[in-house]
Short mmCIF file of C-alpha atoms in Angstrom, two decimals:
data_model
loop_
_atom_site.label_atom_id
_atom_site.label_comp_id
_atom_site.label_asym_id
_atom_site.label_seq_id
_atom_site.Cartn_x
_atom_site.Cartn_y
_atom_site.Cartn_z
CA MET A 1337 0.27 0.11 -0.01
CA ARG A 1338 2.66 2.73 0.10
CA VAL A 1339 5.78 5.19 2.28
CA THR A 1340 5.64 5.95 1.32
CA LYS A 1341 2.93 4.66 -1.54
CA GLY A 1342 6.26 7.16 -3.41
CA ALA A 1343 6.02 5.18 -3.99
CA GLN A 1344 3.66 3.86 -1.41
CA ILE A 1345 5.84 3.16 2.30
CA VAL A 1346 3.42 0.86 4.05
CA ALA A 1347 2.95 -0.42 7.70
CA GLY A 1348 1.27 -4.24 7.11
CA THR A 1349 2.74 -6.79 6.84
CA ALA A 1350 1.82 -6.59 3.22
CA LEU A 1351 3.17 -3.54 2.58
CA LEU A 1352 2.15 0.22 0.31
CA ALA A 1353 6.19 3.59 -1.40
CA LEU A 1354 4.36 4.65 -0.64
CA ALA A 1355 5.47 4.81 0.59
CA VAL A 1356 7.09 4.47 2.14
CA ALA A 1357 4.87 1.72 2.48
CA ALA A 1358 1.93 1.27 6.03
CA CYS A 1359 -1.14 -1.01 5.99
CA GLY A 1360 -1.24 -1.60 9.46
CA GLY A 1361 -4.30 -1.48 12.16
CA GLY A 1362 -5.82 0.95 14.87
CA SER A 1363 -7.22 0.11 17.86
CA SER A 1364 -10.89 0.63 17.95
CA THR A 1365 -12.45 -2.74 18.96
CA SER A 1366 -15.90 -1.58 18.38
CA THR A 1367 -18.65 -3.22 16.13
CA GLY A 1368 -19.24 -0.45 13.37
CA ASN A 1369 -22.64 -2.02 12.56
CA SER A 1370 -23.12 1.74 11.20
CA SER A 1371 -21.72 4.56 9.52
CA GLY A 1372 -24.32 7.04 10.43
CA SER A 1373 -26.38 8.00 7.91
CA GLY A 1374 -28.80 5.92 6.19
CA GLY A 1375 -29.70 2.85 7.16
CA ASP A 1376 -26.64 0.73 4.51
CA THR A 1377 -24.68 -1.13 6.55
CA PRO A 1378 -21.25 -0.49 5.58
CA VAL A 1379 -18.39 -2.13 4.22
CA ARG A 1380 -15.04 -2.03 6.61
CA MET A 1381 -11.62 -2.47 6.18
CA GLU A 1382 -9.20 -2.63 8.35
CA LEU A 1383 -6.50 0.80 8.37
CA GLY A 1384 -4.08 2.48 10.08
CA GLU A 1385 -4.21 6.25 10.85
CA PRO A 1386 -3.03 8.21 8.30
CA GLN A 1387 0.59 10.50 8.29
CA LYS A 1388 -1.13 13.18 7.62
CA LEU A 1389 -4.44 15.08 6.80
CA LEU A 1390 -5.68 13.55 2.84
CA VAL A 1391 -4.22 15.50 0.98
CA PRO A 1392 -2.93 13.77 -1.91
CA SER A 1393 -0.03 15.93 -2.59
CA ASP A 1394 1.15 15.48 0.70
CA THR A 1395 0.31 11.13 1.29
CA THR A 1396 3.26 9.18 0.76
CA GLU A 1397 2.04 6.55 2.53
CA SER A 1398 0.02 3.23 2.70
CA GLU A 1399 -2.24 4.06 4.96
CA GLY A 1400 -3.70 7.91 3.58
CA ALA A 1401 -3.31 6.32 -0.15
CA GLU A 1402 -5.53 3.39 0.75
CA ALA A 1403 -8.36 6.62 1.50
CA LEU A 1404 -7.21 8.54 -1.19
CA ALA A 1405 -7.33 5.71 -4.14
CA ALA A 1406 -11.25 5.21 -3.18
CA VAL A 1407 -11.88 9.55 -3.10
CA PHE A 1408 -9.99 9.88 -6.45
CA GLU A 1409 -9.63 8.47 -9.82
CA PRO A 1410 -6.15 8.88 -11.13
CA LEU A 1411 -5.33 9.18 -14.77
CA VAL A 1412 -4.12 5.72 -15.08
CA ASN A 1413 -4.87 1.83 -13.60
CA TYR A 1414 -3.08 -1.37 -14.12
CA ASP A 1415 -3.37 -3.93 -15.51
CA GLU A 1416 -2.95 -7.96 -14.07
CA ASN A 1417 0.07 -8.26 -16.64
CA LYS A 1418 1.11 -4.71 -14.85
CA ASN A 1419 0.25 -2.54 -18.53
CA VAL A 1420 -1.47 0.77 -17.88
CA VAL A 1421 -5.09 1.26 -18.98
CA GLU A 1422 -6.04 4.13 -18.88
CA ALA A 1423 -8.68 5.55 -16.48
CA ALA A 1424 -9.60 9.18 -16.22
CA ALA A 1425 -7.30 9.69 -18.74
CA GLN A 1426 -9.06 9.18 -22.09
CA SER A 1427 -5.26 8.52 -23.95
CA ILE A 1428 -1.78 9.27 -22.95
CA GLU A 1429 0.77 10.40 -26.19
CA THR A 1430 3.99 11.30 -27.14
CA THR A 1431 6.33 11.53 -29.42
CA ASP A 1432 9.50 11.76 -28.29
CA ASN A 1433 9.41 10.83 -24.62
CA LYS A 1434 9.78 14.97 -23.22
CA VAL A 1435 6.66 16.01 -24.83
CA TRP A 1436 3.54 14.55 -23.28
CA THR A 1437 -0.10 14.67 -24.78
CA ILE A 1438 -3.34 13.83 -21.95
CA LYS A 1439 -6.17 13.81 -22.72
CA LEU A 1440 -9.22 13.68 -20.21
CA LYS A 1441 -12.42 11.13 -20.70
CA PRO A 1442 -15.87 12.70 -20.49
CA GLY A 1443 -18.44 12.25 -17.89
CA TYR A 1444 -16.23 13.49 -14.61
CA THR A 1445 -16.75 15.97 -12.25
CA TRP A 1446 -16.29 17.02 -9.07
CA GLN A 1447 -18.14 16.19 -5.91
CA ASN A 1448 -19.22 19.15 -5.10
CA GLY A 1449 -20.67 18.74 -8.65
CA GLU A 1450 -18.48 20.96 -10.43
CA PRO A 1451 -16.82 19.76 -13.97
CA VAL A 1452 -12.96 18.17 -14.40
CA ILE A 1453 -10.93 19.87 -16.54
CA ALA A 1454 -7.42 20.03 -17.32
CA GLN A 1455 -6.95 23.44 -15.79
CA ASN A 1456 -7.39 20.87 -12.41
CA TYR A 1457 -4.44 19.25 -12.97
CA VAL A 1458 -1.99 21.86 -13.22
CA ASP A 1459 -3.55 23.59 -10.24
CA ALA A 1460 -2.41 20.59 -8.58
CA TRP A 1461 0.69 20.08 -9.59
CA ASN A 1462 2.18 23.32 -9.63
CA TYR A 1463 1.50 23.35 -5.87
CA ALA A 1464 2.65 19.69 -5.58
CA ALA A 1465 5.88 20.95 -7.15
CA ASN A 1466 6.81 24.16 -5.48
CA GLN A 1467 8.68 24.30 -2.82
CA ASP A 1468 6.75 26.14 -0.10
CA ASN A 1469 3.87 24.39 0.23
CA ALA A 1470 6.64 21.51 2.00
CA GLN A 1471 4.30 18.17 0.26
CA GLY A 1472 6.12 15.05 0.53
CA ALA A 1473 5.30 13.66 -2.94
CA GLY A 1474 6.80 16.92 -4.56
CA TYR A 1475 9.46 15.09 -6.29
CA PHE A 1476 7.76 13.22 -8.26
CA PHE A 1477 7.97 16.44 -10.44
CA GLY A 1478 11.28 16.95 -10.99
CA ARG A 1479 11.40 16.10 -14.49
CA VAL A 1480 8.67 18.77 -15.56
CA GLU A 1481 10.03 21.22 -16.92
CA GLY A 1482 10.41 24.21 -14.78
CA TYR A 1483 10.24 22.41 -11.44
CA GLU A 1484 13.65 24.40 -10.43
CA ASP A 1485 11.90 27.69 -10.53
CA LEU A 1486 9.49 26.18 -7.45
CA ASN A 1487 12.36 24.84 -6.25
CA PRO A 1488 15.10 27.33 -6.03
CA GLY A 1489 16.40 25.84 -2.38
CA GLU A 1490 16.36 26.51 1.11
CA GLY A 1491 16.56 29.83 2.06
CA LYS A 1492 15.76 31.55 -1.97
CA GLN A 1493 12.78 32.61 -2.71
CA VAL A 1494 9.71 30.97 -4.75
CA THR A 1495 9.67 33.76 -8.17
CA THR A 1496 6.74 32.00 -9.63
CA LYS A 1497 3.56 30.39 -9.13
CA GLU A 1498 4.05 27.58 -12.32
CA MET A 1499 6.19 25.40 -13.75
CA LYS A 1500 6.80 25.98 -17.90
CA GLY A 1501 6.76 22.43 -19.03
CA LEU A 1502 2.57 22.38 -17.81
CA LYS A 1503 -0.04 23.69 -19.71
CA ALA A 1504 -4.01 23.01 -20.02
CA VAL A 1505 -4.67 23.75 -23.80
CA ASP A 1506 -8.46 23.17 -23.41
CA ASP A 1507 -10.35 21.79 -20.27
CA THR A 1508 -9.56 18.50 -21.65
CA THR A 1509 -6.18 18.73 -22.98
CA LEU A 1510 -3.81 18.74 -20.50
CA GLN A 1511 0.17 19.43 -21.87
CA VAL A 1512 3.26 17.88 -19.78
CA THR A 1513 6.94 19.26 -21.04
CA LEU A 1514 9.77 17.25 -19.67
CA LYS A 1515 13.40 18.18 -19.17
CA GLU A 1516 14.44 15.90 -20.13
CA GLN A 1517 13.54 11.85 -22.21
CA PHE A 1518 11.88 9.41 -19.23
CA SER A 1519 9.65 6.75 -21.27
CA GLN A 1520 8.60 6.02 -17.50
CA PHE A 1521 6.09 8.93 -17.57
CA LYS A 1522 3.01 7.06 -18.41
CA THR A 1523 3.37 4.37 -15.55
CA MET A 1524 4.24 6.98 -13.43
CA LEU A 1525 0.23 8.68 -13.36
CA GLY A 1526 -1.14 6.55 -11.65
CA TYR A 1527 0.22 7.05 -8.10
CA THR A 1528 -1.69 9.11 -5.62
CA ALA A 1529 0.32 12.53 -6.38
CA PHE A 1530 -0.44 12.91 -9.86
CA TYR A 1531 -3.83 12.86 -8.71
CA PRO A 1532 -6.13 16.97 -9.79
CA LEU A 1533 -7.02 19.38 -7.18
CA PRO A 1534 -11.33 21.26 -7.60
CA LYS A 1535 -10.63 25.23 -6.89
CA ALA A 1536 -12.48 24.80 -3.88
CA ALA A 1537 -9.08 22.76 -2.40
CA PHE A 1538 -7.43 26.40 -2.28
CA GLY A 1539 -7.96 29.03 -0.03
CA ALA A 1540 -7.37 33.13 -0.42
CA ASP A 1541 -3.56 32.49 0.23
CA GLY A 1542 -3.48 29.80 -2.43
CA LYS A 1543 -2.53 27.20 -0.46
CA VAL A 1544 -4.95 23.84 0.26
CA THR A 1545 -6.88 24.78 3.18
CA ALA A 1546 -6.94 22.02 6.77
CA GLU A 1547 -10.52 21.50 5.57
CA PHE A 1548 -9.81 20.06 2.56
CA GLY A 1549 -7.48 17.56 4.31
CA GLU A 1550 -10.25 16.92 6.56
CA LYS A 1551 -12.64 16.04 3.42
CA PRO A 1552 -11.10 15.97 0.34
CA ILE A 1553 -13.36 16.55 -2.59
CA GLY A 1554 -12.49 14.26 -5.32
CA GLN A 1555 -13.73 12.66 -8.49
CA GLY A 1556 -13.65 8.89 -7.97
CA LEU A 1557 -16.46 6.32 -6.48
CA PHE A 1558 -16.37 7.54 -2.90
CA LYS A 1559 -16.83 10.48 -0.97
CA LEU A 1560 -16.51 11.28 1.96
CA ASP A 1561 -19.57 11.32 4.20
CA LYS A 1562 -18.52 13.92 7.27
CA PRO A 1563 -15.37 15.43 8.47
CA TYR A 1564 -12.24 13.19 8.94
CA LYS A 1565 -10.93 14.91 12.82
CA LYS A 1566 -7.25 12.97 12.32
CA GLY A 1567 -5.61 11.89 16.03
CA THR A 1568 -9.76 11.92 17.51
CA ASP A 1569 -11.51 9.60 14.74
CA GLN A 1570 -11.49 6.09 14.94
CA THR A 1571 -12.90 5.53 10.96
CA ILE A 1572 -13.41 8.22 7.98
CA GLU A 1573 -17.04 7.45 6.53
CA LEU A 1574 -17.62 7.12 3.24
CA SER A 1575 -20.79 6.65 0.63
CA VAL A 1576 -21.28 5.65 -3.38
CA TYR A 1577 -20.73 9.19 -5.53
CA ASP A 1578 -23.85 8.95 -7.66
CA LYS A 1579 -22.58 11.06 -10.98
CA TYR A 1580 -18.87 8.77 -10.56
CA PRO A 1581 -19.13 7.41 -14.40
CA GLY A 1582 -17.38 4.18 -14.09
CA PRO A 1583 -18.82 0.61 -12.69
CA LYS A 1584 -20.03 0.89 -9.35
CA PRO A 1585 -21.27 -1.66 -6.03
CA LYS A 1586 -23.89 -3.86 -7.27
CA ASN A 1587 -25.65 -4.16 -3.29
CA TRP A 1588 -24.10 -1.82 -1.52
CA THR A 1589 -23.16 2.01 -1.20
CA LYS A 1590 -21.56 3.19 2.61
CA LEU A 1591 -17.57 2.28 2.80
CA GLN A 1592 -15.59 2.67 6.62
CA PHE A 1593 -12.50 2.72 7.01
CA LYS A 1594 -11.93 1.67 10.82
CA LEU A 1595 -8.52 2.78 12.68
CA TYR A 1596 -6.59 0.06 14.72
CA ASN A 1597 -2.95 0.65 15.91
CA SER A 1598 -3.15 -3.44 16.66
CA SER A 1599 -3.20 -5.43 13.54
CA GLU A 1600 -4.65 -8.19 15.97
CA THR A 1601 -7.15 -6.79 17.29
CA ALA A 1602 -8.31 -6.04 13.43
CA TYR A 1603 -7.82 -9.38 12.34
CA ASN A 1604 -9.56 -10.64 16.23
CA ASP A 1605 -12.59 -8.36 14.93
CA LEU A 1606 -12.09 -9.78 11.52
CA GLN A 1607 -12.81 -13.20 12.67
CA ALA A 1608 -15.33 -12.08 15.17
CA ASP A 1609 -17.42 -10.41 11.47
CA ASN A 1610 -16.70 -7.53 13.08
CA LEU A 1611 -14.73 -5.92 9.94
CA ASP A 1612 -14.75 -7.27 6.87
CA ILE A 1613 -11.37 -6.68 5.21
CA HIS A 1614 -7.84 -6.95 6.77
CA ASP A 1615 -5.60 -6.15 3.87
CA SER A 1616 -2.63 -6.45 6.06
CA LEU A 1617 -3.05 -9.89 8.21
CA PRO A 1618 -0.63 -9.87 10.96
CA ALA A 1619 2.71 -12.19 11.08
CA SER A 1620 1.63 -14.05 13.96
CA ALA A 1621 -2.28 -14.69 12.18
CA ILE A 1622 -1.10 -16.26 9.17
CA SER A 1623 0.00 -19.96 9.84
CA SER A 1624 -3.34 -19.91 11.35
CA ALA A 1625 -5.79 -18.17 8.72
CA LYS A 1626 -5.80 -20.41 6.25
CA THR A 1627 -7.86 -22.69 8.57
CA ALA A 1628 -8.94 -19.87 10.37
CA LEU A 1629 -11.07 -17.92 6.85
CA GLY A 1630 -10.95 -21.19 4.85
CA ASP A 1631 -11.36 -19.85 0.70
CA ARG A 1632 -11.70 -16.39 2.68
CA TYR A 1633 -8.21 -16.11 3.29
CA GLN A 1634 -5.30 -14.89 -0.12
CA ASP A 1635 -2.42 -15.11 -0.41
CA GLN A 1636 -0.73 -13.54 -3.71
CA PRO A 1637 2.54 -11.32 -5.24
CA ASP A 1638 3.34 -8.17 -3.71
CA GLY A 1639 5.54 -5.68 -5.47
CA GLY A 1640 6.85 -4.72 -2.08
CA VAL A 1641 9.98 -5.29 -0.37
CA GLY A 1642 11.66 -4.75 3.56
CA TYR A 1643 14.07 -3.68 4.53
CA ILE A 1644 16.01 -2.10 7.93
CA GLY A 1645 17.01 1.24 6.84
CA PHE A 1646 20.06 3.48 8.55
CA PRO A 1647 19.96 6.96 9.07
CA LEU A 1648 23.40 8.18 7.93
CA GLN A 1649 22.89 11.61 7.07
CA TYR A 1650 22.83 12.39 11.24
CA ASN A 1651 24.15 8.73 12.89
CA ASP A 1652 28.16 8.66 11.72
CA ILE A 1653 27.86 5.29 13.78
CA TYR A 1654 26.48 3.51 10.73
CA LYS A 1655 29.14 5.40 8.22
CA ASP A 1656 31.32 2.75 6.98
CA VAL A 1657 29.84 1.02 4.63
CA LYS A 1658 31.58 -2.46 6.51
CA VAL A 1659 29.51 -2.45 9.49
CA ARG A 1660 25.91 -1.93 7.05
CA GLU A 1661 27.09 -5.05 5.56
CA ALA A 1662 27.94 -7.27 7.82
CA ILE A 1663 24.75 -6.32 9.35
CA SER A 1664 22.60 -8.18 6.52
CA MET A 1665 25.06 -10.88 6.28
CA ALA A 1666 24.39 -11.32 10.44
CA ILE A 1667 20.24 -11.79 9.57
CA ASP A 1668 19.38 -14.78 8.61
CA ARG A 1669 16.59 -14.12 5.92
CA LYS A 1670 15.50 -17.56 5.11
CA THR A 1671 13.71 -18.69 8.56
CA ILE A 1672 12.23 -14.89 8.84
CA ALA A 1673 10.72 -15.55 6.16
CA GLU A 1674 9.80 -19.59 6.82
CA THR A 1675 8.78 -19.58 10.31
CA VAL A 1676 8.30 -16.14 11.36
CA PHE A 1677 5.38 -15.75 8.23
CA SER A 1678 5.16 -19.06 7.45
CA GLY A 1679 6.41 -18.82 4.43
CA THR A 1680 4.82 -15.76 2.98
CA ARG A 1681 7.70 -13.65 2.17
CA ALA A 1682 10.34 -14.95 0.38
CA PRO A 1683 14.60 -13.65 1.45
CA ALA A 1684 15.44 -10.58 -0.69
CA ASP A 1685 18.54 -10.31 -2.70
CA ASP A 1686 18.30 -6.99 -4.59
CA PHE A 1687 16.74 -3.89 -4.32
CA ILE A 1688 14.21 -4.82 -7.15
CA ASN A 1689 11.42 -6.59 -6.05
CA PRO A 1690 10.76 -10.39 -8.24
CA LEU A 1691 7.65 -8.88 -9.81
CA ILE A 1692 8.91 -6.24 -11.37
CA ALA A 1693 11.51 -6.57 -15.12
CA GLY A 1694 14.94 -5.83 -13.59
CA TYR A 1695 14.98 -8.81 -10.10
CA ARG A 1696 18.43 -10.12 -11.18
CA GLN A 1697 18.16 -13.30 -8.58
CA GLY A 1698 21.51 -13.17 -5.84
CA ALA A 1699 22.53 -9.68 -7.41
CA CYS A 1700 22.67 -8.89 -3.65
CA ALA A 1701 25.58 -10.50 -2.02
CA ALA A 1702 25.79 -9.10 1.34
CA CYS A 1703 22.17 -10.59 1.24
CA GLN A 1704 23.47 -14.01 1.43
CA TYR A 1705 23.46 -15.68 5.46
CA ASP A 1706 27.06 -16.16 6.52
CA PRO A 1707 26.98 -15.19 10.38
CA GLY A 1708 31.71 -16.49 10.71
CA LYS A 1709 32.50 -13.52 8.23
CA ALA A 1710 29.43 -11.02 9.14
CA LYS A 1711 30.91 -12.07 12.94
CA ALA A 1712 34.64 -11.08 11.75
CA GLN A 1713 34.21 -8.14 9.40
CA TYR A 1714 32.03 -6.36 12.71
CA ALA A 1715 35.20 -6.93 13.97
CA ALA A 1716 37.06 -5.50 11.81
CA ALA A 1717 35.54 -2.36 11.20
CA LYS A 1718 35.25 -1.55 14.82
CA GLY A 1719 31.86 -1.50 15.08
CA PRO A 1720 29.08 -0.16 17.47
CA ALA A 1721 29.24 -2.56 20.51
CA LYS A 1722 25.14 -1.06 21.41
CA LEU A 1723 22.14 -0.97 18.39
CA GLU A 1724 19.25 0.29 18.02
CA LEU A 1725 15.89 -1.43 15.99
CA GLY A 1726 13.27 0.83 15.80
CA TYR A 1727 9.49 -0.33 14.40
CA ASN A 1728 6.23 0.42 13.90
CA ALA A 1729 3.98 -1.52 16.32
CA ASP A 1730 0.57 -1.18 14.60
CA GLY A 1731 1.39 -3.36 11.99
CA GLY A 1732 2.20 -6.78 12.62
CA HIS A 1733 6.09 -6.42 12.31
CA LYS A 1734 6.72 -7.00 16.01
CA GLU A 1735 7.46 -11.06 15.44
CA TRP A 1736 10.46 -10.09 12.26
CA ILE A 1737 12.46 -7.52 13.84
CA GLU A 1738 12.49 -9.35 17.37
CA ALA A 1739 14.11 -12.17 15.65
CA ALA A 1740 16.16 -10.00 13.54
CA ALA A 1741 17.53 -8.85 16.95
CA ASN A 1742 17.95 -11.78 17.72
CA ASN A 1743 20.48 -12.55 15.46
CA LEU A 1744 22.28 -9.49 15.82
CA ARG A 1745 23.09 -10.45 19.17
CA ALA A 1746 24.02 -13.57 18.69
CA ASN A 1747 25.74 -13.28 15.74
CA LEU A 1748 27.68 -10.20 16.41
CA GLY A 1749 28.09 -10.06 19.46
CA VAL A 1750 26.20 -7.29 20.58
CA GLU A 1751 23.66 -5.42 21.93
CA VAL A 1752 20.17 -4.41 20.67
CA THR A 1753 17.43 -2.40 22.02
CA VAL A 1754 13.70 -3.12 20.28
CA LYS A 1755 12.01 0.19 20.13
CA PRO A 1756 8.42 0.15 18.90
CA PHE A 1757 6.54 3.38 18.04
CA GLU A 1758 2.72 2.81 18.31
CA LYS A 1759 2.51 4.23 14.91
CA PHE A 1760 3.33 4.30 11.95
CA ALA A 1761 2.76 7.84 11.12
CA ASN A 1762 4.77 8.28 14.56
CA ILE A 1763 8.42 6.78 13.00
CA LEU A 1764 7.40 8.86 9.67
CA ASP A 1765 7.32 11.61 11.87
CA ASP A 1766 10.67 11.16 13.51
CA LEU A 1767 12.50 9.56 10.62
CA ASP A 1768 10.64 13.07 8.69
CA ALA A 1769 12.32 15.51 11.65
CA LYS A 1770 15.94 13.32 11.94
CA LYS A 1771 15.10 12.53 15.87
CA TYR A 1772 15.74 9.26 15.43
CA GLN A 1773 18.95 7.67 14.93
CA GLY A 1774 18.82 3.81 15.88
CA MET A 1775 18.08 1.43 12.28
CA PHE A 1776 14.24 1.55 11.41
CA ARG A 1777 12.34 -0.79 9.90
CA MET A 1778 10.51 0.09 6.58
CA GLY A 1779 9.31 -1.48 3.74
CA TRP A 1780 7.74 -0.13 -0.06
CA ALA A 1781 4.97 -0.12 -1.48
CA ILE A 1782 5.10 -0.39 -5.32
CA ASP A 1783 3.32 2.82 -6.63
CA TYR A 1784 3.81 2.06 -10.16
CA PRO A 1785 5.20 -0.94 -12.43
CA SER A 1786 8.02 0.14 -12.82
CA ALA A 1787 11.94 -0.89 -11.75
CA GLU A 1788 13.06 3.21 -11.28
CA ASP A 1789 9.89 3.32 -8.61
CA TYR A 1790 12.49 1.01 -6.36
CA LEU A 1791 14.93 3.26 -6.92
CA THR A 1792 14.46 7.70 -7.45
CA PRO A 1793 12.24 8.04 -4.56
CA ILE A 1794 13.76 6.50 -2.10
CA PHE A 1795 17.16 6.54 -2.33
CA SER A 1796 17.76 10.08 -4.54
CA ILE A 1797 19.21 13.38 -3.13
CA GLY A 1798 16.10 15.29 -3.92
CA ALA A 1799 14.18 12.83 -2.53
CA ILE A 1800 15.63 13.48 1.00
CA LYS A 1801 13.53 16.95 1.08
CA THR A 1802 10.44 15.64 -0.54
CA GLY A 1803 10.88 11.82 -1.22
CA SER A 1804 10.97 9.01 1.32
CA ASN A 1805 14.67 9.02 1.53
CA TYR A 1806 15.32 8.57 4.99
CA ALA A 1807 18.43 7.65 5.11
CA GLY A 1808 19.28 10.50 4.21
CA TYR A 1809 21.56 8.62 1.61
CA LYS A 1810 23.24 10.86 -0.90
CA ASN A 1811 25.68 9.49 -4.48
CA GLN A 1812 25.31 11.56 -7.46
CA GLU A 1813 26.65 8.68 -9.32
CA PHE A 1814 23.92 6.92 -8.42
CA ASP A 1815 21.35 9.55 -9.70
CA ASP A 1816 23.58 9.79 -13.00
CA MET A 1817 22.83 6.38 -13.76
CA VAL A 1818 19.09 6.44 -12.87
CA ALA A 1819 18.85 9.52 -14.93
CA LYS A 1820 20.77 7.66 -17.64
CA GLY A 1821 18.01 4.81 -17.27
CA ASP A 1822 14.97 7.43 -17.64
CA GLN A 1823 16.24 9.09 -20.40
CA ALA A 1824 16.78 6.48 -22.79
CA LYS A 1825 14.50 6.07 -25.92
CA THR A 1826 12.90 2.77 -24.56
CA PRO A 1827 12.11 1.36 -21.56
CA GLU A 1828 14.17 -1.40 -22.27
CA GLU A 1829 17.43 0.36 -22.73
CA GLY A 1830 16.72 1.68 -19.60
CA LEU A 1831 16.66 -1.10 -17.44
CA LYS A 1832 20.16 -1.45 -18.00
CA PHE A 1833 21.00 1.74 -16.56
CA TYR A 1834 18.22 1.59 -13.59
CA GLN A 1835 20.01 -2.10 -12.85
CA GLN A 1836 23.18 -0.37 -12.88
CA ALA A 1837 21.71 2.32 -10.17
CA ASP A 1838 20.91 -0.90 -8.49
CA ASP A 1839 23.71 -1.76 -8.67
CA ILE A 1840 25.24 1.56 -6.87
CA LEU A 1841 22.54 0.82 -4.11
CA ILE A 1842 23.82 -2.84 -3.36
CA LYS A 1843 26.96 -1.81 -2.83
CA ASP A 1844 26.12 1.29 -0.79
CA LEU A 1845 24.06 -0.96 1.16
CA PRO A 1846 21.67 2.51 2.45
CA TYR A 1847 19.38 0.27 3.56
CA ILE A 1848 19.36 -3.79 3.89
CA PRO A 1849 16.55 -5.65 1.67
CA VAL A 1850 15.30 -7.74 4.15
CA TYR A 1851 12.63 -9.58 2.51
CA PHE A 1852 9.53 -9.25 -0.23
CA TYR A 1853 6.03 -8.94 0.51
CA ARG A 1854 3.45 -11.52 -0.40
CA ASN A 1855 -0.18 -10.16 -0.03
CA ASN A 1856 -1.86 -12.01 2.53
CA SER A 1857 -5.33 -10.89 3.60
CA GLY A 1858 -8.94 -12.06 4.53
CA TYR A 1859 -12.02 -11.17 4.55
CA SER A 1860 -15.34 -11.77 6.22
CA THR A 1861 -18.14 -13.81 5.97
CA LYS A 1862 -19.93 -10.50 4.48
CA VAL A 1863 -18.75 -10.03 1.77
CA LYS A 1864 -17.52 -11.43 -1.15
CA ASN A 1865 -15.20 -11.08 -4.56
CA VAL A 1866 -12.27 -9.31 -2.50
CA ARG A 1867 -9.48 -8.37 -4.77
CA ILE A 1868 -6.32 -6.32 -4.13
CA ASN A 1869 -4.81 -4.70 -6.51
CA LEU A 1870 -1.04 -4.58 -7.96
CA LEU A 1871 -0.47 -1.15 -6.13
CA ASN A 1872 -2.33 -3.88 -2.07
CA GLN A 1873 -5.55 -1.17 -2.40
CA VAL A 1874 -8.83 -3.14 -2.71
CA GLU A 1875 -11.37 -3.10 -6.13
CA TRP A 1876 -13.52 -1.82 -4.83
CA ALA A 1877 -16.38 -1.79 -7.58
CA GLU A 1878 -16.07 -5.52 -7.22
CA VAL A 1879 -16.91 -6.15 -3.68
CA GLU A 1880 -20.42 -7.67 -2.91
CA LYS A 1881 -21.78 -8.21 0.03
CA ALA A 1882 -22.22 -12.07 0.92
#
C-alpha cells in the first residue's frame, strides 16, 4: 500500500513507496455496524491512522493512500499483467518521450458538482511542486520543465507559481513537457501525487485548506460523508458518489475505514465478523489464517520490499559500509521468511522486487546469511557495541524485528534494543524530523510497475527533502545512472541503466533488503469478490455483500 505508496512505504506486514509502505491496524474494537447516515450497513476495512491530512500531494504512505484511492480516480490504472490502462485519461501520447499530451475522459465531475478540467491538474501539480508548500510527494514532479523555478533552494524565494512545462491547452487537454526524455512517465501517472484538485481545495492564500484535508473533494468512486478528524476519529466514513461514471458496487453504497493501532486486534475483529476486510494480516495469524478463514484467506504476489534502514545523514556510527554489510550478513532472511512469516515472504536478494522487470536473483551478495564472516567483518570495522532497531507496532512487525535483533545479538555479539513506535505515522514523523537515530524498519509498496520506482523515490538526493529517502543517502553517481535510465528511448534500454543504479545501492547498502512481500489478506463472511490490486488497494467496484 505505499511509504512513502511514493512510492508508497507501508506499515502493514503486507506493505505500500508509498510508501513508504503501512498497511497496519488501529485500536478500535467496536463493531462499527453503522455508518452514521442512512440505514445501509457499510463495508468495513482495516486501516492504520494516516500520517497526515488527506491531501494527495502530501500523502506518501499506504494508509492515507488507501483512503484517497477510494475518493480520487487516477489518470491510469494497471491490469493484472502490469500494463498501463487509461482511467481518468482518455489517451496519453508522445512522439519523443519528452512532450506528453493527456486527453481527459469525459463524464468526470467533482463531488461538489463542478466539471473536472485540465486546469485542475495544472493547479494541483504546480502546488505539489512548489517548495513553499512543503509537499511530501513534490519530488515526483522533478522531471517537469520548470520544476527548478519552484524549487530554487532553501533560503531562496520562489518567484513564480507555475512550471513552464505544464499547460492546460483546453478544458480536456493537458500538455506536459519534461526536461529530458522519460519513457516511464505514463506509467507513473497512477500514483497518488498526480491526482487533480478542485478549485475548492484552495484558500484565499493559494494553499490547500485544512478543511479540504479533512474532507477532500474528489472525482472518484466514494465521497466522504463527514470530515475526518485526525487523532480523534476512529473511522473514516464514505459513501458512493452517484455521478461517478465508472463501475459501482452492486449491492452496497457505504464504506467505512476502521482505524487500528494493532493488526492483531483487527484480525480478531475480522474473525468475529466485526470487520470485513483486513489486507495485511499479522505475522502471528498467518500460519492459522488459512484454516480459520478458508476460502476467505488470500495469499498473492506483492511488489513490496521490507527493509532495515540506516540514518546515514545524521548518525555516523553507521557510516562505514563494512558495518552495514556485516549487519546484513548477520540476518537470517530464510528463517524469518519461512518461520516468522510461515513461508509467505521470500528472502530479499535485490532492491528490485521479482514481480518487476529488472530483478536479478542473487544480485545482493551481502544479503546472503554468513554469520561467521559477519562477525569477523563487524569486529574488524569496529562496529558499535550497542544497536537500536525501531519499528511501527501497528503493522504486525514485532515478530520479525525481534528475530532480526536476536540474529544481531547472537552473530555480532552486540547489545540490541528494540524500540516500538505506536503508529507508523510516529516513526515517519521522527525520521522526517531526523530525531530518531537508530536503525529502522521500513517497507516499500509499489507506486507504479517500473524498476525506477524502487530507486528514485527512496534513494535519490532529491528525495531526501520531498521524497522517501529517510536514510539521507547521497550518491551523485547513483542519481546520474538513474537519469540515464530515465532518458533512454525505450523502457528496455532504460532497464540496463536502472540495474546499474541498483548495483550502486547494493555496493553502498543505505538500506538492507530483508524480504519480498506477499499480500496476505482476509475478509469476513459478509462480503465476497474481494480483490487486492497491484498497488495493494482494494478494487471496490468488484466487492459484493454476501
